[in-house]
C-alpha cells in the first residue's frame, strides 16, 4: 500500500525580543493558514507577557495544528531584557544563555523524544545559529529567518571584505565619506551608515570582528534557505547580491500586511487582530487622534530596545514642542536612562505638550500609522517600523539608534526617498527644522515616492504578487522536505 504522506511539521524558534517575535508569529500564522502543523518555541518570560497583553491564545487556538512550547531564556528574573545601552553585549549574553537552556530541549524536540510530532523543518531566527548545528546533526532541514533588513544583511555579509580592504577601522573624520569597497552600495553608503558596531574599532579589535563574522556568516550559510521580510520591488538589487552568495532566498514581506491579506481572503470571519505586544497597549491615543485634522500629527516611537539619555529626551521634546505640530509620543517604561528627569521641566514644554501632545507607554502602532491624522513618523528605523510605515504610506524622519538602523535610514532617505535621515544629531533646533521639513516643506515630494512604494508593497502580497508567489513556493518546498524525510 502506498505510504500516506503526513502533514509537514515546522518548528519555529525566534530570538525572544519584540522585533523578532512579531514577524515570526506572523509567519507562524501564515503557515497555519496553509494547513501546516506549527510549534512555536517561546520563552517563559515572553509567553507570560504575550498572554497578559494580547489575544495570543485565542488567535492561535483556532488552528488545531498549532502549539506553543516554552523554554526558559536562561537570564536572571531581574534582568531588564530590554532598554540596555550596549545591546550587543546583552544580545550575546541572551544568545549564549538561550543556547544553554534551549539546546537540550531543541535536540529532544528534533529527535522526537518530547512527545510532539516529528519535526520536518526548523525555521530559526538568523541569530540562533547554535540551532543549525543541532539540526544538521539530526538531519532536519533548517531555514533561517533574518528579521532585520536585507540591506543590512548584505552589509553584514560584506564586513569581512571591508576589514580586509582596510575600510574598517575608519576614523571619525571619515564618517561622511563613501565606503569604497561595499559592493552595490559604493555610490551612497557612507561610513556613518555602516552598522553601529563598525564604529570605534581599532586594528586589533577588527581582527576579533573578522573572526566573529567569518564564523557567524559560515554558520548562517549552513541553512538550506533564508526567509526575508521584504518585497522584491523594494530591494531587488540587494536581493540579487544576497542570492549570489546564498542558494535559496524567499522574500515574503511585508509579513504583517501579507498575513492581513490572507486573513481577509478567508471566507470564515477570522479575527484579524494579530497583535503580539510584550507591553500593554494604550488605546486612548486613537480617540485623541480622532479629534485631529488629516495628516497633522507626528507619531514618535523609538521601538522596543532604544534608550535615551535625559539630555536627548529634552532635545526631542523641545524640538517637537517648538515645531508647533501635534505629536503622539511613545515613552516606553524603560526608554529613558535613569527614571525621573532631575530638573523641573520648563513651563513652555509642559504647556506645549498639554496643547498639542499625547504621551503613551505603548501604542497600537499599526493602527496609529494607518490613522488619517498621522502625517509623519519620527522613528528609530527598526525594520518592522520601517515596513509598517511603508504599508501605511507615512513618510519618516529617521533617528537610528543601533545595529541595522543606520543602514535602514540611509536606504529610506537616499535610495527610496521616502524619508529624511537625522542620524547622529540630537539637537532641538535640528529636530524642529526636520519635523517641519517632514510635515510641510518636503511633504509632497516624500509623499509622492512613498505612495508609489506603498502601492508596490500591497501588490507584492496580493494574489499573483512576488511575496504571495514566493510564499506558495516556500510551502511547496517545505512539503517536499517533509516527503524526503519519510524515506
Ligand atoms: C530592533 C531592530 O531595529 C530591528 O530592525 C531588528 O530586526 C529587531 O530589533 P525594535 O527596536 O524592536 O527592533 O524595532 P522594530 O523592528 O521597529 O520593531 C518594533 C515593533 O514594536 C514594531 O512592530 C512596532 O509596531 C511595535 N510597537 C512599537 C508597537 O506596537 N507599539 C509601540 O508603541 C512601539
mmCIF file of C-alpha atoms in Angstrom, residues 238-474:
data_model
loop_
_atom_site.group_PDB
_atom_site.id
_atom_site.type_symbol
_atom_site.label_atom_id
_atom_site.label_comp_id
_atom_site.label_asym_id
_atom_site.label_seq_id
_atom_site.Cartn_x
_atom_site.Cartn_y
_atom_site.Cartn_z
ATOM 1 C CA UNK A 238 20.187 43.900 -2.779
ATOM 2 C CA UNK A 239 18.322 40.605 -3.100
ATOM 3 C CA UNK A 240 20.312 39.799 -6.266
ATOM 4 C CA UNK A 241 23.550 40.402 -4.359
ATOM 5 C CA UNK A 242 22.382 38.168 -1.479
ATOM 6 C CA UNK A 243 21.265 35.482 -3.941
ATOM 7 C CA UNK A 244 24.763 35.490 -5.459
ATOM 8 C CA UNK A 245 26.002 34.095 -2.096
ATOM 9 C CA UNK A 246 23.017 32.146 -0.706
ATOM 10 C CA UNK A 247 21.367 29.303 -2.520
ATOM 11 C CA UNK A 248 17.689 29.948 -1.813
ATOM 12 C CA UNK A 249 16.028 33.159 -0.623
ATOM 13 C CA UNK A 250 12.298 33.672 -0.083
ATOM 14 C CA UNK A 251 11.193 37.304 0.217
ATOM 15 C CA UNK A 252 7.721 37.166 1.805
ATOM 16 C CA UNK A 253 7.123 40.651 3.163
ATOM 17 C CA UNK A 254 5.824 42.873 4.420
ATOM 18 C CA UNK A 255 4.695 39.946 6.579
ATOM 19 C CA UNK A 256 2.176 41.856 8.718
ATOM 20 C CA UNK A 257 0.350 43.002 5.575
ATOM 21 C CA UNK A 258 0.728 39.568 3.959
ATOM 22 C CA UNK A 259 -0.992 37.959 6.953
ATOM 23 C CA UNK A 260 -3.734 40.567 7.000
ATOM 24 C CA UNK A 261 -4.396 39.971 3.297
ATOM 25 C CA UNK A 262 -4.567 36.165 3.718
ATOM 26 C CA UNK A 263 -6.927 36.503 6.700
ATOM 27 C CA UNK A 264 -9.168 38.830 4.706
ATOM 28 C CA UNK A 265 -9.353 36.238 1.908
ATOM 29 C CA UNK A 266 -10.731 33.541 4.230
ATOM 30 C CA UNK A 267 -14.462 33.005 3.953
ATOM 31 C CA UNK A 268 -14.817 32.498 7.672
ATOM 32 C CA UNK A 269 -14.666 35.605 9.807
ATOM 33 C CA UNK A 270 -11.283 35.006 11.396
ATOM 34 C CA UNK A 271 -10.447 37.821 13.740
ATOM 35 C CA UNK A 272 -7.574 39.726 12.198
ATOM 36 C CA UNK A 273 -6.250 41.275 15.361
ATOM 37 C CA UNK A 274 -2.761 39.805 15.160
ATOM 38 C CA UNK A 275 -1.048 41.819 17.847
ATOM 39 C CA UNK A 276 1.993 40.418 19.630
ATOM 40 C CA UNK A 277 2.846 43.170 22.096
ATOM 41 C CA UNK A 278 5.067 42.492 25.081
ATOM 42 C CA UNK A 279 3.753 45.742 26.627
ATOM 43 C CA UNK A 280 0.178 46.699 27.449
ATOM 44 C CA UNK A 281 -1.294 48.777 24.615
ATOM 45 C CA UNK A 282 -2.824 52.165 25.437
ATOM 46 C CA UNK A 283 -5.784 52.546 23.044
ATOM 47 C CA UNK A 284 -6.692 56.013 24.349
ATOM 48 C CA UNK A 285 -4.443 57.632 21.734
ATOM 49 C CA UNK A 286 -6.851 56.560 18.981
ATOM 50 C CA UNK A 287 -9.678 58.754 20.296
ATOM 51 C CA UNK A 288 -7.118 61.579 20.709
ATOM 52 C CA UNK A 289 -6.143 61.104 17.022
ATOM 53 C CA UNK A 290 -9.826 61.094 16.021
ATOM 54 C CA UNK A 291 -10.025 64.753 17.128
ATOM 55 C CA UNK A 292 -7.131 65.903 14.926
ATOM 56 C CA UNK A 293 -7.127 67.124 11.279
ATOM 57 C CA UNK A 294 -5.872 64.873 8.468
ATOM 58 C CA UNK A 295 -2.099 64.371 8.320
ATOM 59 C CA UNK A 296 -1.477 66.848 11.113
ATOM 60 C CA UNK A 297 0.179 64.600 13.734
ATOM 61 C CA UNK A 298 3.782 63.372 14.049
ATOM 62 C CA UNK A 299 3.929 59.872 15.529
ATOM 63 C CA UNK A 300 7.107 59.376 17.601
ATOM 64 C CA UNK A 301 8.348 55.939 18.600
ATOM 65 C CA UNK A 302 11.826 54.525 19.074
ATOM 66 C CA UNK A 303 10.834 50.842 19.095
ATOM 67 C CA UNK A 304 11.418 48.259 21.781
ATOM 68 C CA UNK A 305 15.136 48.492 22.595
ATOM 69 C CA UNK A 306 16.339 52.076 22.089
ATOM 70 C CA UNK A 307 17.199 54.077 25.177
ATOM 71 C CA UNK A 308 17.602 57.848 25.501
ATOM 72 C CA UNK A 309 19.678 59.924 27.879
ATOM 73 C CA UNK A 310 17.771 62.640 29.740
ATOM 74 C CA UNK A 311 19.515 65.245 27.544
ATOM 75 C CA UNK A 312 18.385 63.512 24.363
ATOM 76 C CA UNK A 313 14.842 63.285 25.706
ATOM 77 C CA UNK A 314 14.844 67.054 26.366
ATOM 78 C CA UNK A 315 16.176 67.866 22.887
ATOM 79 C CA UNK A 316 13.481 65.770 21.199
ATOM 80 C CA UNK A 317 10.833 67.170 23.491
ATOM 81 C CA UNK A 318 11.818 70.803 22.864
ATOM 82 C CA UNK A 319 12.139 70.214 19.098
ATOM 83 C CA UNK A 320 8.672 68.626 18.993
ATOM 84 C CA UNK A 321 7.017 71.392 21.015
ATOM 85 C CA UNK A 322 8.759 74.203 19.102
ATOM 86 C CA UNK A 323 7.729 72.671 15.747
ATOM 87 C CA UNK A 324 4.140 73.561 16.787
ATOM 88 C CA UNK A 325 2.897 70.273 15.332
ATOM 89 C CA UNK A 326 0.624 67.815 17.130
ATOM 90 C CA UNK A 327 2.605 64.807 18.360
ATOM 91 C CA UNK A 328 1.817 61.353 19.702
ATOM 92 C CA UNK A 329 4.896 60.056 21.538
ATOM 93 C CA UNK A 330 5.538 56.542 22.870
ATOM 94 C CA UNK A 331 7.574 56.778 26.079
ATOM 95 C CA UNK A 332 8.192 53.113 26.898
ATOM 96 C CA UNK A 333 8.681 52.456 30.657
ATOM 97 C CA UNK A 334 12.383 51.640 30.092
ATOM 98 C CA UNK A 335 13.055 54.240 27.351
ATOM 99 C CA UNK A 336 14.959 56.742 29.489
ATOM 100 C CA UNK A 337 18.239 56.014 31.259
ATOM 101 C CA UNK A 338 17.560 56.560 34.964
ATOM 102 C CA UNK A 339 13.971 57.169 35.937
ATOM 103 C CA UNK A 340 12.750 60.712 36.559
ATOM 104 C CA UNK A 341 14.102 63.917 34.989
ATOM 105 C CA UNK A 342 16.342 65.738 37.507
ATOM 106 C CA UNK A 343 15.497 69.365 36.724
ATOM 107 C CA UNK A 344 11.975 70.757 36.657
ATOM 108 C CA UNK A 345 10.580 70.674 33.140
ATOM 109 C CA UNK A 346 10.328 74.189 31.627
ATOM 110 C CA UNK A 347 6.784 75.554 31.567
ATOM 111 C CA UNK A 348 6.745 76.070 27.795
ATOM 112 C CA UNK A 349 7.356 72.337 27.247
ATOM 113 C CA UNK A 350 4.609 71.377 29.668
ATOM 114 C CA UNK A 351 2.191 73.838 28.113
ATOM 115 C CA UNK A 352 3.059 72.856 24.506
ATOM 116 C CA UNK A 353 2.596 69.189 25.420
ATOM 117 C CA UNK A 354 -0.762 69.858 27.053
ATOM 118 C CA UNK A 355 -1.945 71.748 23.956
ATOM 119 C CA UNK A 356 -0.563 69.549 21.187
ATOM 120 C CA UNK A 357 0.888 66.352 22.657
ATOM 121 C CA UNK A 358 -0.283 62.901 23.671
ATOM 122 C CA UNK A 359 2.119 60.604 25.568
ATOM 123 C CA UNK A 360 1.571 56.850 25.903
ATOM 124 C CA UNK A 361 3.659 53.976 27.235
ATOM 125 C CA UNK A 362 2.964 51.676 24.273
ATOM 126 C CA UNK A 363 0.753 52.389 21.246
ATOM 127 C CA UNK A 364 -1.177 50.164 18.827
ATOM 128 C CA UNK A 365 1.441 51.144 16.223
ATOM 129 C CA UNK A 366 -0.056 49.663 13.062
ATOM 130 C CA UNK A 367 -3.452 51.182 13.864
ATOM 131 C CA UNK A 368 -1.808 54.531 14.644
ATOM 132 C CA UNK A 369 0.169 54.595 11.382
ATOM 133 C CA UNK A 370 -2.995 53.773 9.424
ATOM 134 C CA UNK A 371 -4.926 56.637 11.070
ATOM 135 C CA UNK A 372 -5.822 59.511 8.708
ATOM 136 C CA UNK A 373 -4.493 62.079 11.252
ATOM 137 C CA UNK A 374 -0.879 60.840 11.031
ATOM 138 C CA UNK A 375 1.325 62.860 8.659
ATOM 139 C CA UNK A 376 4.824 61.681 9.593
ATOM 140 C CA UNK A 377 6.738 59.172 11.711
ATOM 141 C CA UNK A 378 9.784 60.092 13.803
ATOM 142 C CA UNK A 379 11.325 56.626 14.077
ATOM 143 C CA UNK A 380 14.483 54.783 15.148
ATOM 144 C CA UNK A 381 14.349 52.949 11.783
ATOM 145 C CA UNK A 382 13.777 49.458 13.184
ATOM 146 C CA UNK A 383 12.954 47.183 10.286
ATOM 147 C CA UNK A 384 9.408 46.354 11.433
ATOM 148 C CA UNK A 385 8.628 50.033 11.966
ATOM 149 C CA UNK A 386 10.045 50.873 8.534
ATOM 150 C CA UNK A 387 7.888 48.247 6.808
ATOM 151 C CA UNK A 388 4.803 49.258 8.807
ATOM 152 C CA UNK A 389 5.330 52.885 7.767
ATOM 153 C CA UNK A 390 5.719 51.858 4.115
ATOM 154 C CA UNK A 391 2.478 49.850 4.154
ATOM 155 C CA UNK A 392 0.634 52.760 5.811
ATOM 156 C CA UNK A 393 2.213 55.244 3.350
ATOM 157 C CA UNK A 394 3.642 57.510 6.083
ATOM 158 C CA UNK A 395 6.939 59.377 5.338
ATOM 159 C CA UNK A 396 9.633 59.056 8.018
ATOM 160 C CA UNK A 397 12.128 61.165 9.915
ATOM 161 C CA UNK A 398 14.836 58.705 10.954
ATOM 162 C CA UNK A 399 16.943 58.789 14.099
ATOM 163 C CA UNK A 400 18.679 55.396 14.015
ATOM 164 C CA UNK A 401 19.966 54.030 17.310
ATOM 165 C CA UNK A 402 21.949 50.854 16.611
ATOM 166 C CA UNK A 403 22.619 47.721 14.527
ATOM 167 C CA UNK A 404 20.676 47.624 11.232
ATOM 168 C CA UNK A 405 19.017 51.008 11.811
ATOM 169 C CA UNK A 406 21.979 53.040 10.482
ATOM 170 C CA UNK A 407 21.762 51.185 7.150
ATOM 171 C CA UNK A 408 17.951 51.289 7.013
ATOM 172 C CA UNK A 409 17.761 55.063 7.455
ATOM 173 C CA UNK A 410 20.243 55.613 4.603
ATOM 174 C CA UNK A 411 18.104 53.479 2.262
ATOM 175 C CA UNK A 412 14.958 55.320 3.412
ATOM 176 C CA UNK A 413 16.440 58.739 2.657
ATOM 177 C CA UNK A 414 18.819 58.193 -0.281
ATOM 178 C CA UNK A 415 17.594 55.122 -2.143
ATOM 179 C CA UNK A 416 13.817 55.015 -1.671
ATOM 180 C CA UNK A 417 13.497 58.760 -0.876
ATOM 181 C CA UNK A 418 10.580 58.181 1.489
ATOM 182 C CA UNK A 419 12.041 59.971 4.490
ATOM 183 C CA UNK A 420 14.765 62.150 5.980
ATOM 184 C CA UNK A 421 17.816 60.997 7.938
ATOM 185 C CA UNK A 422 18.722 62.791 11.198
ATOM 186 C CA UNK A 423 21.427 60.254 12.055
ATOM 187 C CA UNK A 424 23.898 61.159 14.840
ATOM 188 C CA UNK A 425 22.292 64.534 15.600
ATOM 189 C CA UNK A 426 20.113 65.243 18.598
ATOM 190 C CA UNK A 427 19.642 68.978 18.858
ATOM 191 C CA UNK A 428 16.354 70.790 19.439
ATOM 192 C CA UNK A 429 16.747 73.254 16.542
ATOM 193 C CA UNK A 430 17.538 70.439 14.073
ATOM 194 C CA UNK A 431 14.662 68.323 15.405
ATOM 195 C CA UNK A 432 12.299 71.286 14.972
ATOM 196 C CA UNK A 433 13.583 72.065 11.453
ATOM 197 C CA UNK A 434 13.449 68.464 10.275
ATOM 198 C CA UNK A 435 9.934 67.941 11.633
ATOM 199 C CA UNK A 436 8.859 70.989 9.665
ATOM 200 C CA UNK A 437 10.619 69.614 6.564
ATOM 201 C CA UNK A 438 8.808 66.282 7.053
ATOM 202 C CA UNK A 439 5.371 67.778 7.684
ATOM 203 C CA UNK A 440 5.473 70.873 5.391
ATOM 204 C CA UNK A 441 8.479 71.795 3.227
ATOM 205 C CA UNK A 442 9.325 68.345 1.801
ATOM 206 C CA UNK A 443 5.958 66.718 2.465
ATOM 207 C CA UNK A 444 4.762 66.479 -1.158
ATOM 208 C CA UNK A 445 7.911 65.009 -2.692
ATOM 209 C CA UNK A 446 8.262 62.457 0.134
ATOM 210 C CA UNK A 447 4.597 61.506 -0.104
ATOM 211 C CA UNK A 448 4.838 61.000 -3.888
ATOM 212 C CA UNK A 449 7.702 58.457 -3.560
ATOM 213 C CA UNK A 450 6.035 56.871 -0.535
ATOM 214 C CA UNK A 451 2.726 56.380 -2.353
ATOM 215 C CA UNK A 452 4.486 54.516 -5.177
ATOM 216 C CA UNK A 453 6.443 52.229 -2.838
ATOM 217 C CA UNK A 454 3.440 51.660 -0.604
ATOM 218 C CA UNK A 455 1.423 50.535 -3.625
ATOM 219 C CA UNK A 456 4.212 48.143 -4.690
ATOM 220 C CA UNK A 457 4.204 46.678 -1.157
ATOM 221 C CA UNK A 458 0.471 45.997 -1.367
ATOM 222 C CA UNK A 459 0.769 44.481 -4.836
ATOM 223 C CA UNK A 460 3.557 42.139 -3.713
ATOM 224 C CA UNK A 461 1.435 40.453 -1.025
ATOM 225 C CA UNK A 462 -1.754 40.224 -3.105
ATOM 226 C CA UNK A 463 -2.610 37.220 -5.293
ATOM 227 C CA UNK A 464 -0.013 36.907 -8.077
ATOM 228 C CA UNK A 465 2.439 39.324 -6.402
ATOM 229 C CA UNK A 466 6.052 38.341 -5.678
ATOM 230 C CA UNK A 467 5.742 37.756 -1.912
ATOM 231 C CA UNK A 468 2.459 35.888 -2.418
ATOM 232 C CA UNK A 469 4.049 33.589 -5.017
ATOM 233 C CA UNK A 470 7.255 33.144 -3.008
ATOM 234 C CA UNK A 471 5.161 32.038 -0.045
ATOM 235 C CA UNK A 472 3.425 29.392 -2.190
ATOM 236 C CA UNK A 473 6.852 28.190 -3.302
ATOM 237 C CA UNK A 474 8.008 28.007 0.326
#
